[in-house]
JSON list of C-alpha atoms in Angstrom, two decimals:
[
{"chain": "A", "resi": 140, "resn": "LEU", "atom": "CA", "xyz": [-112.30, 50.25, 15.30]},
{"chain": "A", "resi": 141, "resn": "GLN", "atom": "CA", "xyz": [-113.16, 52.78, 12.65]},
{"chain": "A", "resi": 142, "resn": "THR", "atom": "CA", "xyz": [-116.24, 50.76, 11.71]},
{"chain": "A", "resi": 143, "resn": "LEU", "atom": "CA", "xyz": [-117.31, 50.55, 15.33]},
{"chain": "A", "resi": 144, "resn": "TYR", "atom": "CA", "xyz": [-116.59, 54.25, 15.85]},
{"chain": "A", "resi": 145, "resn": "LYS", "atom": "CA", "xyz": [-118.80, 55.29, 12.96]},
{"chain": "A", "resi": 146, "resn": "ASN", "atom": "CA", "xyz": [-121.51, 53.00, 14.37]},
{"chain": "A", "resi": 147, "resn": "ARG", "atom": "CA", "xyz": [-122.59, 51.97, 10.89]},
{"chain": "A", "resi": 148, "resn": "TYR", "atom": "CA", "xyz": [-122.93, 48.29, 11.62]},
{"chain": "A", "resi": 149, "resn": "ILE", "atom": "CA", "xyz": [-123.32, 47.88, 15.36]},
{"chain": "A", "resi": 150, "resn": "GLN", "atom": "CA", "xyz": [-126.03, 49.49, 17.40]},
{"chain": "A", "resi": 151, "resn": "LEU", "atom": "CA", "xyz": [-125.53, 49.53, 21.19]},
{"chain": "A", "resi": 152, "resn": "PRO", "atom": "CA", "xyz": [-129.02, 48.19, 21.99]},
{"chain": "A", "resi": 153, "resn": "GLU", "atom": "CA", "xyz": [-128.24, 45.30, 19.61]},
{"chain": "A", "resi": 154, "resn": "ILE", "atom": "CA", "xyz": [-125.16, 44.39, 21.68]},
{"chain": "A", "resi": 155, "resn": "LYS", "atom": "CA", "xyz": [-127.08, 44.52, 24.95]},
{"chain": "A", "resi": 156, "resn": "LYS", "atom": "CA", "xyz": [-129.73, 42.10, 23.65]},
{"chain": "A", "resi": 157, "resn": "ASN", "atom": "CA", "xyz": [-127.39, 39.65, 21.92]},
{"chain": "A", "resi": 158, "resn": "LYS", "atom": "CA", "xyz": [-126.84, 36.54, 24.05]},
{"chain": "A", "resi": 159, "resn": "LEU", "atom": "CA", "xyz": [-123.94, 35.32, 21.91]},
{"chain": "A", "resi": 160, "resn": "PHE", "atom": "CA", "xyz": [-121.94, 38.44, 22.74]},
{"chain": "A", "resi": 161, "resn": "TRP", "atom": "CA", "xyz": [-122.42, 37.94, 26.47]},
{"chain": "A", "resi": 162, "resn": "HIS", "atom": "CA", "xyz": [-121.60, 34.24, 26.24]},
{"chain": "A", "resi": 163, "resn": "LEU", "atom": "CA", "xyz": [-118.33, 35.09, 24.51]},
{"chain": "A", "resi": 164, "resn": "VAL", "atom": "CA", "xyz": [-117.55, 37.71, 27.15]},
{"chain": "A", "resi": 165, "resn": "ALA", "atom": "CA", "xyz": [-118.27, 35.16, 29.89]},
{"chain": "A", "resi": 166, "resn": "LEU", "atom": "CA", "xyz": [-116.04, 32.61, 28.15]},
{"chain": "A", "resi": 167, "resn": "PHE", "atom": "CA", "xyz": [-113.23, 35.17, 27.98]},
{"chain": "A", "resi": 168, "resn": "LEU", "atom": "CA", "xyz": [-113.63, 35.95, 31.69]},
{"chain": "A", "resi": 169, "resn": "VAL", "atom": "CA", "xyz": [-113.48, 32.25, 32.58]},
{"chain": "A", "resi": 170, "resn": "PHE", "atom": "CA", "xyz": [-110.25, 31.83, 30.62]},
{"chain": "A", "resi": 171, "resn": "LEU", "atom": "CA", "xyz": [-108.85, 35.03, 32.12]},
{"chain": "A", "resi": 172, "resn": "LEU", "atom": "CA", "xyz": [-109.50, 33.69, 35.64]},
{"chain": "A", "resi": 173, "resn": "ALA", "atom": "CA", "xyz": [-108.05, 30.33, 34.66]},
{"chain": "A", "resi": 174, "resn": "THR", "atom": "CA", "xyz": [-104.92, 32.08, 33.42]},
{"chain": "A", "resi": 175, "resn": "ILE", "atom": "CA", "xyz": [-104.54, 34.20, 36.54]},
{"chain": "A", "resi": 176, "resn": "PHE", "atom": "CA", "xyz": [-104.91, 31.24, 38.91]},
{"chain": "A", "resi": 177, "resn": "SER", "atom": "CA", "xyz": [-102.97, 28.80, 36.75]},
{"chain": "A", "resi": 178, "resn": "VAL", "atom": "CA", "xyz": [-100.03, 26.75, 38.03]},
{"chain": "A", "resi": 179, "resn": "ASP", "atom": "CA", "xyz": [-97.92, 28.34, 35.28]},
{"chain": "A", "resi": 180, "resn": "PRO", "atom": "CA", "xyz": [-99.53, 31.72, 34.43]},
{"chain": "A", "resi": 181, "resn": "ARG", "atom": "CA", "xyz": [-96.85, 32.63, 31.89]},
{"chain": "A", "resi": 182, "resn": "PHE", "atom": "CA", "xyz": [-97.49, 29.49, 29.86]},
{"chain": "A", "resi": 183, "resn": "SER", "atom": "CA", "xyz": [-101.27, 29.96, 30.20]},
{"chain": "A", "resi": 184, "resn": "LEU", "atom": "CA", "xyz": [-100.94, 33.49, 28.90]},
{"chain": "A", "resi": 185, "resn": "TRP", "atom": "CA", "xyz": [-98.68, 32.82, 25.90]},
{"chain": "A", "resi": 186, "resn": "GLY", "atom": "CA", "xyz": [-99.26, 29.11, 25.27]},
{"chain": "A", "resi": 187, "resn": "ASN", "atom": "CA", "xyz": [-97.19, 26.78, 23.13]},
{"chain": "A", "resi": 188, "resn": "PRO", "atom": "CA", "xyz": [-96.25, 28.21, 19.70]},
{"chain": "A", "resi": 189, "resn": "VAL", "atom": "CA", "xyz": [-96.65, 24.79, 18.08]},
{"chain": "A", "resi": 190, "resn": "ARG", "atom": "CA", "xyz": [-100.18, 24.24, 19.42]},
{"chain": "A", "resi": 191, "resn": "GLY", "atom": "CA", "xyz": [-101.29, 27.86, 19.28]},
{"chain": "A", "resi": 192, "resn": "GLY", "atom": "CA", "xyz": [-102.83, 27.95, 22.76]},
{"chain": "A", "resi": 193, "resn": "GLY", "atom": "CA", "xyz": [-102.79, 30.55, 25.46]},
{"chain": "A", "resi": 194, "resn": "LEU", "atom": "CA", "xyz": [-105.04, 33.40, 26.48]},
{"chain": "A", "resi": 195, "resn": "ILE", "atom": "CA", "xyz": [-103.54, 35.82, 23.94]},
{"chain": "A", "resi": 196, "resn": "ASN", "atom": "CA", "xyz": [-104.45, 33.62, 20.95]},
{"chain": "A", "resi": 197, "resn": "PHE", "atom": "CA", "xyz": [-107.81, 32.75, 22.45]},
{"chain": "A", "resi": 198, "resn": "THR", "atom": "CA", "xyz": [-108.63, 36.43, 22.92]},
{"chain": "A", "resi": 199, "resn": "PHE", "atom": "CA", "xyz": [-108.04, 37.07, 19.23]},
{"chain": "A", "resi": 200, "resn": "PHE", "atom": "CA", "xyz": [-110.42, 34.21, 18.36]},
{"chain": "A", "resi": 201, "resn": "ILE", "atom": "CA", "xyz": [-113.10, 35.72, 20.59]},
{"chain": "A", "resi": 202, "resn": "ILE", "atom": "CA", "xyz": [-112.63, 39.15, 19.02]},
{"chain": "A", "resi": 203, "resn": "LEU", "atom": "CA", "xyz": [-112.88, 37.57, 15.54]},
{"chain": "A", "resi": 204, "resn": "ALA", "atom": "CA", "xyz": [-116.12, 35.81, 16.50]},
{"chain": "A", "resi": 205, "resn": "ILE", "atom": "CA", "xyz": [-117.66, 38.96, 17.94]},
{"chain": "A", "resi": 206, "resn": "LEU", "atom": "CA", "xyz": [-116.72, 41.07, 14.92]},
{"chain": "A", "resi": 207, "resn": "SER", "atom": "CA", "xyz": [-117.88, 38.36, 12.52]},
{"chain": "A", "resi": 208, "resn": "PHE", "atom": "CA", "xyz": [-121.33, 38.10, 14.03]},
{"chain": "A", "resi": 209, "resn": "PHE", "atom": "CA", "xyz": [-121.84, 41.86, 14.32]},
{"chain": "A", "resi": 210, "resn": "ILE", "atom": "CA", "xyz": [-120.29, 43.09, 11.08]},
{"chain": "A", "resi": 211, "resn": "ILE", "atom": "CA", "xyz": [-121.10, 40.31, 8.59]},
{"chain": "A", "resi": 212, "resn": "LYS", "atom": "CA", "xyz": [-124.68, 40.54, 7.45]},
{"chain": "A", "resi": 213, "resn": "GLU", "atom": "CA", "xyz": [-126.90, 37.56, 6.70]},
{"chain": "A", "resi": 214, "resn": "HIS", "atom": "CA", "xyz": [-126.66, 37.91, 2.91]},
{"chain": "A", "resi": 215, "resn": "ASP", "atom": "CA", "xyz": [-122.83, 37.82, 3.12]},
{"chain": "A", "resi": 216, "resn": "TRP", "atom": "CA", "xyz": [-122.60, 34.38, 4.75]},
{"chain": "A", "resi": 217, "resn": "PRO", "atom": "CA", "xyz": [-123.09, 32.33, 1.53]},
{"chain": "A", "resi": 218, "resn": "LYS", "atom": "CA", "xyz": [-120.11, 34.13, -0.01]},
{"chain": "A", "resi": 219, "resn": "ILE", "atom": "CA", "xyz": [-118.01, 33.40, 3.06]},
{"chain": "A", "resi": 220, "resn": "TRP", "atom": "CA", "xyz": [-119.00, 29.72, 3.05]},
{"chain": "A", "resi": 221, "resn": "SER", "atom": "CA", "xyz": [-118.22, 29.46, -0.67]},
{"chain": "A", "resi": 222, "resn": "ALA", "atom": "CA", "xyz": [-114.79, 31.02, -0.16]},
{"chain": "A", "resi": 223, "resn": "SER", "atom": "CA", "xyz": [-114.12, 28.64, 2.74]},
{"chain": "A", "resi": 224, "resn": "ILE", "atom": "CA", "xyz": [-115.08, 25.64, 0.64]},
{"chain": "A", "resi": 225, "resn": "ILE", "atom": "CA", "xyz": [-112.83, 26.79, -2.22]},
{"chain": "A", "resi": 226, "resn": "VAL", "atom": "CA", "xyz": [-109.92, 27.13, 0.22]},
{"chain": "A", "resi": 227, "resn": "GLY", "atom": "CA", "xyz": [-110.73, 23.65, 1.52]},
{"chain": "A", "resi": 228, "resn": "ILE", "atom": "CA", "xyz": [-110.58, 22.31, -2.05]},
{"chain": "A", "resi": 229, "resn": "LEU", "atom": "CA", "xyz": [-107.17, 23.90, -2.60]},
{"chain": "A", "resi": 230, "resn": "VAL", "atom": "CA", "xyz": [-105.85, 22.51, 0.69]},
{"chain": "A", "resi": 231, "resn": "SER", "atom": "CA", "xyz": [-107.22, 19.08, -0.23]},
{"chain": "A", "resi": 232, "resn": "LEU", "atom": "CA", "xyz": [-105.45, 19.22, -3.59]},
{"chain": "A", "resi": 233, "resn": "VAL", "atom": "CA", "xyz": [-102.16, 20.03, -1.84]},
{"chain": "A", "resi": 234, "resn": "ALA", "atom": "CA", "xyz": [-102.70, 17.04, 0.45]},
{"chain": "A", "resi": 235, "resn": "ILE", "atom": "CA", "xyz": [-103.35, 14.73, -2.51]},
{"chain": "A", "resi": 236, "resn": "ILE", "atom": "CA", "xyz": [-100.27, 16.07, -4.32]},
{"chain": "A", "resi": 237, "resn": "GLN", "atom": "CA", "xyz": [-98.19, 15.36, -1.20]},
{"chain": "A", "resi": 238, "resn": "PHE", "atom": "CA", "xyz": [-99.71, 11.91, -0.72]},
{"chain": "A", "resi": 239, "resn": "TYR", "atom": "CA", "xyz": [-99.01, 10.76, -4.27]},
{"chain": "A", "resi": 240, "resn": "SER", "atom": "CA", "xyz": [-95.59, 12.52, -4.43]},
{"chain": "A", "resi": 241, "resn": "LEU", "atom": "CA", "xyz": [-96.57, 14.66, -7.42]},
{"chain": "A", "resi": 242, "resn": "PHE", "atom": "CA", "xyz": [-94.46, 17.71, -8.20]},
{"chain": "A", "resi": 243, "resn": "ASP", "atom": "CA", "xyz": [-91.65, 16.67, -5.84]},
{"chain": "A", "resi": 244, "resn": "ASN", "atom": "CA", "xyz": [-89.60, 19.71, -6.73]},
{"chain": "A", "resi": 245, "resn": "ILE", "atom": "CA", "xyz": [-92.37, 22.06, -5.52]},
{"chain": "A", "resi": 246, "resn": "PHE", "atom": "CA", "xyz": [-94.19, 20.20, -2.74]},
{"chain": "A", "resi": 247, "resn": "ILE", "atom": "CA", "xyz": [-92.75, 18.04, 0.01]},
{"chain": "A", "resi": 248, "resn": "ALA", "atom": "CA", "xyz": [-93.70, 14.43, -0.67]},
{"chain": "A", "resi": 249, "resn": "VAL", "atom": "CA", "xyz": [-95.35, 12.73, 2.30]},
{"chain": "A", "resi": 250, "resn": "PRO", "atom": "CA", "xyz": [-96.38, 9.17, 1.41]},
{"chain": "A", "resi": 251, "resn": "ASN", "atom": "CA", "xyz": [-98.35, 8.65, 4.62]},
{"chain": "A", "resi": 252, "resn": "ARG", "atom": "CA", "xyz": [-100.60, 11.12, 6.46]},
{"chain": "A", "resi": 253, "resn": "PRO", "atom": "CA", "xyz": [-100.09, 14.31, 4.42]},
{"chain": "A", "resi": 254, "resn": "PRO", "atom": "CA", "xyz": [-100.19, 17.55, 6.42]},
{"chain": "A", "resi": 255, "resn": "ALA", "atom": "CA", "xyz": [-100.98, 19.79, 3.40]},
{"chain": "A", "resi": 256, "resn": "THR", "atom": "CA", "xyz": [-100.56, 23.41, 4.47]},
{"chain": "A", "resi": 257, "resn": "PHE", "atom": "CA", "xyz": [-101.27, 22.81, 8.16]},
{"chain": "A", "resi": 258, "resn": "GLY", "atom": "CA", "xyz": [-98.06, 21.09, 9.20]},
{"chain": "A", "resi": 259, "resn": "ASN", "atom": "CA", "xyz": [-100.03, 18.33, 10.93]},
{"chain": "A", "resi": 260, "resn": "SER", "atom": "CA", "xyz": [-102.36, 15.76, 9.39]},
{"chain": "A", "resi": 261, "resn": "THR", "atom": "CA", "xyz": [-104.72, 15.86, 12.38]},
{"chain": "A", "resi": 262, "resn": "PHE", "atom": "CA", "xyz": [-105.21, 19.63, 11.97]},
{"chain": "A", "resi": 263, "resn": "LEU", "atom": "CA", "xyz": [-105.92, 19.05, 8.27]},
{"chain": "A", "resi": 264, "resn": "ALA", "atom": "CA", "xyz": [-108.51, 16.41, 9.07]},
{"chain": "A", "resi": 265, "resn": "MET", "atom": "CA", "xyz": [-110.25, 18.57, 11.68]},
{"chain": "A", "resi": 266, "resn": "TYR", "atom": "CA", "xyz": [-110.39, 21.52, 9.30]},
{"chain": "A", "resi": 267, "resn": "LEU", "atom": "CA", "xyz": [-111.88, 19.39, 6.54]},
{"chain": "A", "resi": 268, "resn": "LEU", "atom": "CA", "xyz": [-114.27, 17.75, 8.99]},
{"chain": "A", "resi": 269, "resn": "LEU", "atom": "CA", "xyz": [-115.77, 21.12, 9.85]},
{"chain": "A", "resi": 270, "resn": "LEU", "atom": "CA", "xyz": [-115.97, 22.06, 6.17]},
{"chain": "A", "resi": 271, "resn": "PHE", "atom": "CA", "xyz": [-117.49, 18.66, 5.35]},
{"chain": "A", "resi": 272, "resn": "PHE", "atom": "CA", "xyz": [-120.55, 19.26, 7.51]},
{"chain": "A", "resi": 273, "resn": "ILE", "atom": "CA", "xyz": [-120.96, 22.84, 6.30]},
{"chain": "A", "resi": 274, "resn": "ASN", "atom": "CA", "xyz": [-120.75, 21.57, 2.72]},
{"chain": "A", "resi": 275, "resn": "LEU", "atom": "CA", "xyz": [-123.21, 18.78, 3.51]},
{"chain": "A", "resi": 276, "resn": "SER", "atom": "CA", "xyz": [-125.77, 21.20, 4.93]},
{"chain": "A", "resi": 277, "resn": "LEU", "atom": "CA", "xyz": [-125.39, 23.50, 1.93]},
{"chain": "A", "resi": 278, "resn": "ALA", "atom": "CA", "xyz": [-125.81, 20.53, -0.43]},
{"chain": "A", "resi": 279, "resn": "ILE", "atom": "CA", "xyz": [-128.99, 19.43, 1.34]},
{"chain": "A", "resi": 280, "resn": "LYS", "atom": "CA", "xyz": [-130.33, 23.00, 1.27]},
{"chain": "A", "resi": 281, "resn": "LYS", "atom": "CA", "xyz": [-129.63, 23.29, -2.47]},
{"chain": "A", "resi": 282, "resn": "TYR", "atom": "CA", "xyz": [-131.14, 19.86, -3.12]},
{"chain": "A", "resi": 283, "resn": "VAL", "atom": "CA", "xyz": [-134.38, 20.76, -1.36]},
{"chain": "A", "resi": 284, "resn": "THR", "atom": "CA", "xyz": [-134.74, 24.22, -2.92]},
{"chain": "A", "resi": 285, "resn": "THR", "atom": "CA", "xyz": [-133.52, 23.50, -6.49]},
{"chain": "A", "resi": 286, "resn": "THR", "atom": "CA", "xyz": [-135.67, 25.10, -9.17]},
{"chain": "A", "resi": 287, "resn": "SER", "atom": "CA", "xyz": [-133.47, 26.48, -11.95]},
{"chain": "A", "resi": 288, "resn": "TRP", "atom": "CA", "xyz": [-130.71, 24.85, -14.02]},
{"chain": "A", "resi": 289, "resn": "LYS", "atom": "CA", "xyz": [-128.09, 27.18, -12.49]},
{"chain": "A", "resi": 290, "resn": "GLU", "atom": "CA", "xyz": [-128.93, 25.91, -9.02]},
{"chain": "A", "resi": 291, "resn": "LYS", "atom": "CA", "xyz": [-128.73, 22.32, -10.28]},
{"chain": "A", "resi": 292, "resn": "ILE", "atom": "CA", "xyz": [-125.15, 22.95, -11.45]},
{"chain": "A", "resi": 293, "resn": "VAL", "atom": "CA", "xyz": [-124.28, 24.38, -8.03]},
{"chain": "A", "resi": 294, "resn": "LYS", "atom": "CA", "xyz": [-126.00, 21.44, -6.35]},
{"chain": "A", "resi": 295, "resn": "ASN", "atom": "CA", "xyz": [-123.96, 18.99, -8.40]},
{"chain": "A", "resi": 296, "resn": "PHE", "atom": "CA", "xyz": [-120.79, 20.86, -7.36]},
{"chain": "A", "resi": 297, "resn": "TYR", "atom": "CA", "xyz": [-121.28, 20.05, -3.67]},
{"chain": "A", "resi": 298, "resn": "ILE", "atom": "CA", "xyz": [-121.31, 16.25, -4.04]},
{"chain": "A", "resi": 299, "resn": "PRO", "atom": "CA", "xyz": [-117.81, 15.87, -5.60]},
{"chain": "A", "resi": 300, "resn": "VAL", "atom": "CA", "xyz": [-116.47, 18.29, -2.99]},
{"chain": "A", "resi": 301, "resn": "LEU", "atom": "CA", "xyz": [-117.98, 16.11, -0.24]},
{"chain": "A", "resi": 302, "resn": "ILE", "atom": "CA", "xyz": [-116.26, 13.07, -1.75]},
{"chain": "A", "resi": 303, "resn": "LEU", "atom": "CA", "xyz": [-112.96, 14.98, -2.01]},
{"chain": "A", "resi": 304, "resn": "PHE", "atom": "CA", "xyz": [-113.14, 16.03, 1.65]},
{"chain": "A", "resi": 305, "resn": "LEU", "atom": "CA", "xyz": [-113.98, 12.46, 2.71]},
{"chain": "A", "resi": 306, "resn": "TYR", "atom": "CA", "xyz": [-111.05, 11.10, 0.72]},
{"chain": "A", "resi": 307, "resn": "VAL", "atom": "CA", "xyz": [-108.55, 13.56, 2.19]},
{"chain": "A", "resi": 308, "resn": "ILE", "atom": "CA", "xyz": [-109.88, 12.87, 5.69]},
{"chain": "A", "resi": 309, "resn": "ALA", "atom": "CA", "xyz": [-109.36, 9.16, 4.98]},
{"chain": "A", "resi": 310, "resn": "ILE", "atom": "CA", "xyz": [-105.76, 9.59, 3.79]},
{"chain": "A", "resi": 311, "resn": "SER", "atom": "CA", "xyz": [-104.97, 11.89, 6.72]},
{"chain": "A", "resi": 312, "resn": "GLY", "atom": "CA", "xyz": [-105.27, 8.87, 9.02]},
{"chain": "A", "resi": 313, "resn": "SER", "atom": "CA", "xyz": [-106.74, 10.88, 11.89]},
{"chain": "A", "resi": 314, "resn": "ARG", "atom": "CA", "xyz": [-108.77, 8.70, 14.22]},
{"chain": "A", "resi": 315, "resn": "ALA", "atom": "CA", "xyz": [-110.29, 11.82, 15.77]},
{"chain": "A", "resi": 316, "resn": "ALA", "atom": "CA", "xyz": [-111.70, 12.83, 12.38]},
{"chain": "A", "resi": 317, "resn": "TYR", "atom": "CA", "xyz": [-113.11, 9.35, 11.85]},
{"chain": "A", "resi": 318, "resn": "LEU", "atom": "CA", "xyz": [-114.82, 9.57, 15.22]},
{"chain": "A", "resi": 319, "resn": "GLY", "atom": "CA", "xyz": [-116.06, 13.08, 14.34]},
{"chain": "A", "resi": 320, "resn": "LEU", "atom": "CA", "xyz": [-117.57, 11.79, 11.11]},
{"chain": "A", "resi": 321, "resn": "LEU", "atom": "CA", "xyz": [-119.30, 8.99, 12.97]},
{"chain": "A", "resi": 322, "resn": "ILE", "atom": "CA", "xyz": [-120.72, 11.23, 15.68]},
{"chain": "A", "resi": 323, "resn": "GLY", "atom": "CA", "xyz": [-121.62, 13.99, 13.21]},
{"chain": "A", "resi": 324, "resn": "GLY", "atom": "CA", "xyz": [-123.36, 11.44, 11.01]},
{"chain": "A", "resi": 325, "resn": "ILE", "atom": "CA", "xyz": [-125.42, 10.21, 13.92]}
]
């Protein structure tokens, strides 16, 4: 709020012209109406704690999206994608440790369908599926625009990460992720 108050990052004419902002507002209004006219408005408002649904949680996602697109500048996105990929690598390593029952005194051993830090193997697979395609697009971009030896090292970093994400998606056993890979590949 302090950032918005100072008006350093967001200009009001910029908000009025931005279609994404108005689409997100319309999406919020649709979900608000759906919550009001729901069969069980209390459940629609709060949702299930295990699944993380409900209008309250969804509103926070919309606010995050709006703030992300207005506050984060274009030159900041590569840093954000790199941080997301590093977190994905760490989560993948936890899943592999759980799958192979390494460090049993620290991590819970799960010999089939490891949940990693998500508590559910399907959530893990969906998270890595989204990161897989972001990583793939960054790898293709680096491959096309490679000129210096530093960029070649970065380019060679993306391929093992793609293989790691594919492997963890495979051991997660999520049919939805397999279908997502197929459709995303097409």
